[in-house]
CSV table of C-alpha atoms in Angstrom, one decimal:
chain,number,residue,atom,x,y,z
A,1,MET,CA,0.0,0.1,0.1
A,2,ASN,CA,1.1,3.3,-0.5
A,3,LYS,CA,0.5,7.0,0.8
A,4,MET,CA,-2.7,7.6,-1.5
A,5,THR,CA,-4.3,4.3,-0.2
A,6,THR,CA,-3.9,4.0,3.3
A,7,ASP,CA,-5.3,6.7,4.8
A,8,THR,CA,-9.0,5.4,4.3
A,9,ALA,CA,-10.1,4.8,7.8
A,10,HIS,CA,-12.8,7.6,7.6
A,11,ARG,CA,-14.9,5.5,5.1
A,12,TYR,CA,-15.9,3.0,8.7
A,13,TRP,CA,-16.3,6.4,10.6
A,14,ASN,CA,-18.8,8.2,7.5
A,15,ALA,CA,-20.9,5.4,8.7
A,16,GLU,CA,-20.4,5.8,12.6
A,17,TRP,CA,-21.0,8.9,12.5
A,18,GLN,CA,-24.5,8.6,11.0
A,19,LYS,CA,-25.3,6.7,13.4
A,20,SER,CA,-24.1,8.7,16.6
A,21,ASP,CA,-25.9,11.3,18.5
A,22,GLY,CA,-25.3,13.3,21.9
A,23,SER,CA,-26.3,10.0,23.7
A,24,SER,CA,-22.7,8.3,22.5
A,25,PRO,CA,-19.3,8.0,24.6
A,26,TRP,CA,-18.2,10.0,21.5
A,27,ALA,CA,-19.9,13.2,22.6
A,28,ILE,CA,-18.1,13.7,25.8
A,29,PRO,CA,-15.3,15.9,26.0
A,30,GLU,CA,-12.2,14.5,27.1
A,31,PRO,CA,-10.9,16.4,30.6
A,32,TRP,CA,-7.3,16.7,29.4
A,33,VAL,CA,-8.4,18.1,26.5
A,34,MET,CA,-10.4,20.6,28.7
A,35,ASP,CA,-8.0,21.2,31.5
A,36,HIS,CA,-5.6,22.1,28.8
A,37,ALA,CA,-7.8,24.6,27.0
A,38,SER,CA,-8.2,26.4,30.1
A,39,THR,CA,-4.9,27.5,30.2
A,40,LEU,CA,-5.2,29.3,26.6
A,41,PRO,CA,-6.3,33.1,26.7
A,42,SER,CA,-10.3,33.8,25.7
A,43,GLY,CA,-11.1,33.4,21.9
A,44,ALA,CA,-7.7,31.3,20.9
A,45,ARG,CA,-7.7,29.7,17.6
A,46,ILE,CA,-8.2,25.8,18.0
A,47,LEU,CA,-8.3,23.8,15.0
A,48,ASP,CA,-10.0,20.5,16.5
A,49,LEU,CA,-8.6,18.1,13.9
A,50,GLY,CA,-10.4,14.8,12.8
A,51,ALA,CA,-13.2,16.4,15.2
A,52,GLY,CA,-16.0,13.1,15.0
A,53,ILE,CA,-19.5,14.3,15.5
A,54,GLY,CA,-17.9,17.5,17.7
A,55,ARG,CA,-17.6,16.7,21.5
A,56,HIS,CA,-14.4,19.1,22.2
A,57,ALA,CA,-15.2,21.7,19.2
A,58,LEU,CA,-18.7,22.5,21.1
A,59,ALA,CA,-17.4,22.4,23.9
A,60,LEU,CA,-14.1,25.1,23.1
A,61,ALA,CA,-16.7,26.8,21.5
A,62,GLU,CA,-19.0,27.4,24.5
A,63,ALA,CA,-15.9,28.1,26.2
A,64,GLY,CA,-15.0,31.3,24.4
A,65,HIS,CA,-12.7,29.5,21.5
A,66,ARG,CA,-12.4,30.6,17.6
A,67,VAL,CA,-12.9,27.0,16.6
A,68,THR,CA,-12.6,25.3,13.4
A,69,ALA,CA,-13.8,21.7,13.3
A,70,LEU,CA,-12.4,19.4,10.6
A,71,ASP,CA,-12.6,15.9,9.6
A,72,ALA,CA,-12.7,13.8,6.3
A,73,ALA,CA,-15.6,12.2,7.0
A,74,GLU,CA,-19.0,14.3,5.4
A,75,ALA,CA,-21.4,13.2,8.5
A,76,ALA,CA,-19.2,14.6,11.1
A,77,VAL,CA,-18.6,17.9,9.2
A,78,ALA,CA,-22.2,17.6,8.9
A,79,ALA,CA,-23.2,16.5,12.8
A,80,ILE,CA,-21.1,19.6,14.0
A,81,ALA,CA,-22.2,21.9,11.5
A,82,ALA,CA,-26.1,21.0,12.9
A,83,ALA,CA,-25.4,20.9,16.3
A,84,ALA,CA,-23.6,24.2,16.6
A,85,PHE,CA,-26.1,25.8,14.8
A,86,ALA,CA,-29.2,24.0,17.5
A,87,LYS,CA,-26.4,25.6,20.2
A,88,GLY,CA,-26.5,28.9,18.7
A,89,LEU,CA,-22.3,28.3,18.3
A,90,THR,CA,-19.9,29.9,16.0
A,91,ILE,CA,-17.8,26.9,14.6
A,92,GLU,CA,-15.9,27.0,11.2
A,93,THR,CA,-16.3,23.4,9.8
A,94,VAL,CA,-14.1,22.0,7.2
A,95,GLU,CA,-14.1,18.5,5.0
A,96,ALA,CA,-10.8,17.6,4.5
A,97,PRO,CA,-7.8,15.3,4.6
A,98,MET,CA,-5.2,15.5,7.8
A,99,THR,CA,-2.4,15.5,5.0
A,100,ASP,CA,-3.0,18.5,3.1
A,101,LEU,CA,-4.9,20.7,6.2
A,102,PRO,CA,-6.6,24.0,3.8
A,103,PHE,CA,-5.3,26.8,6.1
A,104,ALA,CA,-2.6,29.2,6.1
A,105,ASP,CA,0.8,28.8,7.5
A,106,ALA,CA,0.8,29.8,11.4
A,107,SER,CA,-3.2,29.8,11.3
A,108,PHE,CA,-3.7,28.2,14.7
A,109,ASP,CA,-3.1,28.3,18.3
A,110,HIS,CA,-4.0,25.6,19.3
A,111,VAL,CA,-4.7,22.0,17.5
A,112,LEU,CA,-6.2,19.4,18.7
A,113,ALA,CA,-6.0,15.7,17.5
A,114,TRP,CA,-7.3,13.2,19.7
A,115,ASN,CA,-7.5,9.4,18.3
A,116,VAL,CA,-7.0,11.3,14.9
A,117,ILE,CA,-3.3,11.0,13.6
A,118,TYR,CA,-2.6,7.1,14.0
A,119,HIS,CA,-5.1,6.1,11.0
A,120,GLY,CA,-2.5,5.4,7.9
A,121,ASP,CA,0.9,4.0,7.2
A,122,GLU,CA,4.1,6.0,8.2
A,123,ALA,CA,3.9,8.4,5.6
A,124,VAL,CA,0.8,9.3,6.3
A,125,VAL,CA,1.1,10.2,10.2
A,126,ARG,CA,4.9,12.1,9.0
A,127,ARG,CA,2.8,14.2,6.5
A,128,ALA,CA,-0.1,14.7,9.0
A,129,LEU,CA,2.1,15.9,11.8
A,130,SER,CA,4.1,18.1,9.1
A,131,GLU,CA,0.8,19.9,8.2
A,132,VAL,CA,0.3,20.2,12.2
A,133,ALA,CA,3.5,21.8,12.4
A,134,ARG,CA,2.8,24.2,9.4
A,135,VAL,CA,-0.2,25.0,10.8
A,136,THR,CA,0.6,25.9,14.4
A,137,ARG,CA,1.9,29.5,15.2
A,138,PRO,CA,5.5,29.5,17.3
A,139,GLY,CA,5.2,29.0,20.8
A,140,GLY,CA,1.4,27.4,20.1
A,141,THR,CA,0.4,24.1,21.4
A,142,PHE,CA,-0.3,20.6,20.1
A,143,LEU,CA,-2.5,18.2,21.9
A,144,ALA,CA,-2.6,14.4,20.5
A,145,THR,CA,-2.8,10.7,20.8
A,146,MET,CA,-1.0,7.9,19.4
A,147,LEU,CA,-1.6,4.7,19.3
A,148,SER,CA,1.0,2.6,21.7
A,149,ALA,CA,3.0,-0.3,20.2
A,150,ARG,CA,2.1,-2.0,23.7
A,151,ARG,CA,-1.3,-2.5,22.6
A,152,LEU,CA,-0.4,-4.6,19.7
A,153,PRO,CA,-0.1,-8.1,21.6
A,154,VAL,CA,-4.3,-6.7,22.7
A,155,GLU,CA,-4.9,-6.5,18.7
A,156,GLN,CA,-3.2,-9.5,17.7
A,157,ALA,CA,-4.8,-11.6,20.8
A,158,ARG,CA,-7.6,-10.4,19.3
A,159,ALA,CA,-8.4,-10.9,15.9
A,160,PRO,CA,-6.1,-12.4,13.1
A,161,GLY,CA,-3.3,-9.1,11.8
A,162,ARG,CA,-0.8,-8.4,9.6
A,163,GLU,CA,2.1,-5.5,9.3
A,164,ILE,CA,1.9,-4.3,6.0
A,165,SER,CA,4.7,-1.4,6.4
A,166,ARG,CA,6.8,-0.4,9.6
A,167,ASN,CA,4.9,-0.2,12.2
A,168,THR,CA,1.4,-0.7,10.2
A,169,TRP,CA,-1.1,-2.7,10.9
A,170,VAL,CA,-4.9,-3.9,9.5
A,171,PHE,CA,-6.9,-6.8,11.2
A,172,GLU,CA,-9.5,-8.9,10.1
A,173,GLY,CA,-12.8,-8.7,11.5
A,174,PRO,CA,-15.2,-6.1,12.7
A,175,GLY,CA,-14.1,-2.0,13.8
A,176,ASP,CA,-12.0,0.1,11.7
A,177,LYS,CA,-8.8,-1.8,12.0
A,178,VAL,CA,-9.5,-3.5,8.8
A,179,HIS,CA,-8.1,0.0,7.7
A,180,PRO,CA,-4.2,1.2,8.7
A,181,HIS,CA,-3.6,1.7,11.9
A,182,TYR,CA,0.1,3.0,13.2
A,183,PHE,CA,1.3,2.0,16.1
A,184,CYS,CA,5.0,3.6,17.6
A,185,THR,CA,7.1,3.5,20.4
A,186,ALA,CA,8.1,6.6,22.6
A,187,PRO,CA,11.4,6.8,20.2
A,188,ASP,CA,9.4,6.4,17.0
A,189,LEU,CA,6.6,8.8,17.7
A,190,LEU,CA,9.6,11.8,18.8
A,191,SER,CA,11.0,11.4,16.1
A,192,LEU,CA,8.1,12.3,13.7
A,193,LEU,CA,7.6,15.8,15.8
A,194,TRP,CA,9.9,17.9,13.9
A,195,GLY,CA,9.5,21.2,14.4
A,196,PHE,CA,8.0,20.7,18.4
A,197,GLU,CA,9.0,20.4,21.9
A,198,VAL,CA,7.4,17.6,23.3
A,199,LEU,CA,6.3,18.8,27.0
A,200,THR,CA,4.4,16.1,28.3
A,201,LEU,CA,4.1,12.7,26.9
A,202,PHE,CA,2.8,9.4,28.7
A,203,ASP,CA,1.5,5.9,27.7
A,204,ARG,CA,-1.6,4.8,29.3
A,205,PRO,CA,-5.1,2.3,28.6
A,206,HIS,CA,-7.2,4.8,27.3
A,207,GLU,CA,-10.4,3.8,27.2
A,208,LYS,CA,-10.5,0.5,28.6
A,209,PRO,CA,-7.6,-2.1,29.7
A,210,GLY,CA,-5.0,-3.0,27.4
A,211,SER,CA,-6.0,0.1,24.9
A,212,TRP,CA,-2.8,1.5,25.3
A,213,HIS,CA,-2.2,5.3,24.0
A,214,TRP,CA,0.7,8.3,23.8
A,215,HIS,CA,-0.6,11.4,25.5
A,216,LEU,CA,1.4,14.6,24.2
A,217,LEU,CA,1.5,18.0,24.7
A,218,ALA,CA,3.8,19.6,22.3
A,219,GLU,CA,4.8,23.4,21.9
A,220,ARG,CA,5.3,24.3,18.2
A,221,LEU,CA,9.0,25.9,17.7
A,222,GLY,CA,9.7,29.3,16.8
């Protein structure tokens, strides 16, 4: 597979977002996301990259920030626009891939990518992180999660899988991991974060035992 064919998980999520509503677990903001947002000045320019149905975009807009919500899935963008209208919030919604962000350099004070960047092979991940660095202003922050290599044994016990390229796996069965996912160690991840100073990095089960994810906060270098 090449770069053009591995960034495909949005096809699965587009169908999932069509079924999701305010009762979905994907509608609940993550505490760390909101805790960090509370340290930003009011009206900070925030990009929610891979925004899903808008759990963070909506909460961040309600907190007084200027939010742009981007997703490659049409259903996600439509859901956020509808929810923002219903709540009387102003959120710019954009349908686009994470590897080609339609924004000028240094457009944002903060970029959030929760459960997003690892959907693809290493070339996709590198391109997406390069785009994040480009659109983040010097001194701005980047908050993200990445799949940990520590999670691989759990996935392998759950379903047959194969490594299609370096650190990139697909697994049989239901769910989005029939699409390529990138699993990394800390050294691999740090090597990908060109242009950023990593402030916080820790590996922990994300939603349930065995669901290891890297959680990182980084600052854009000048």
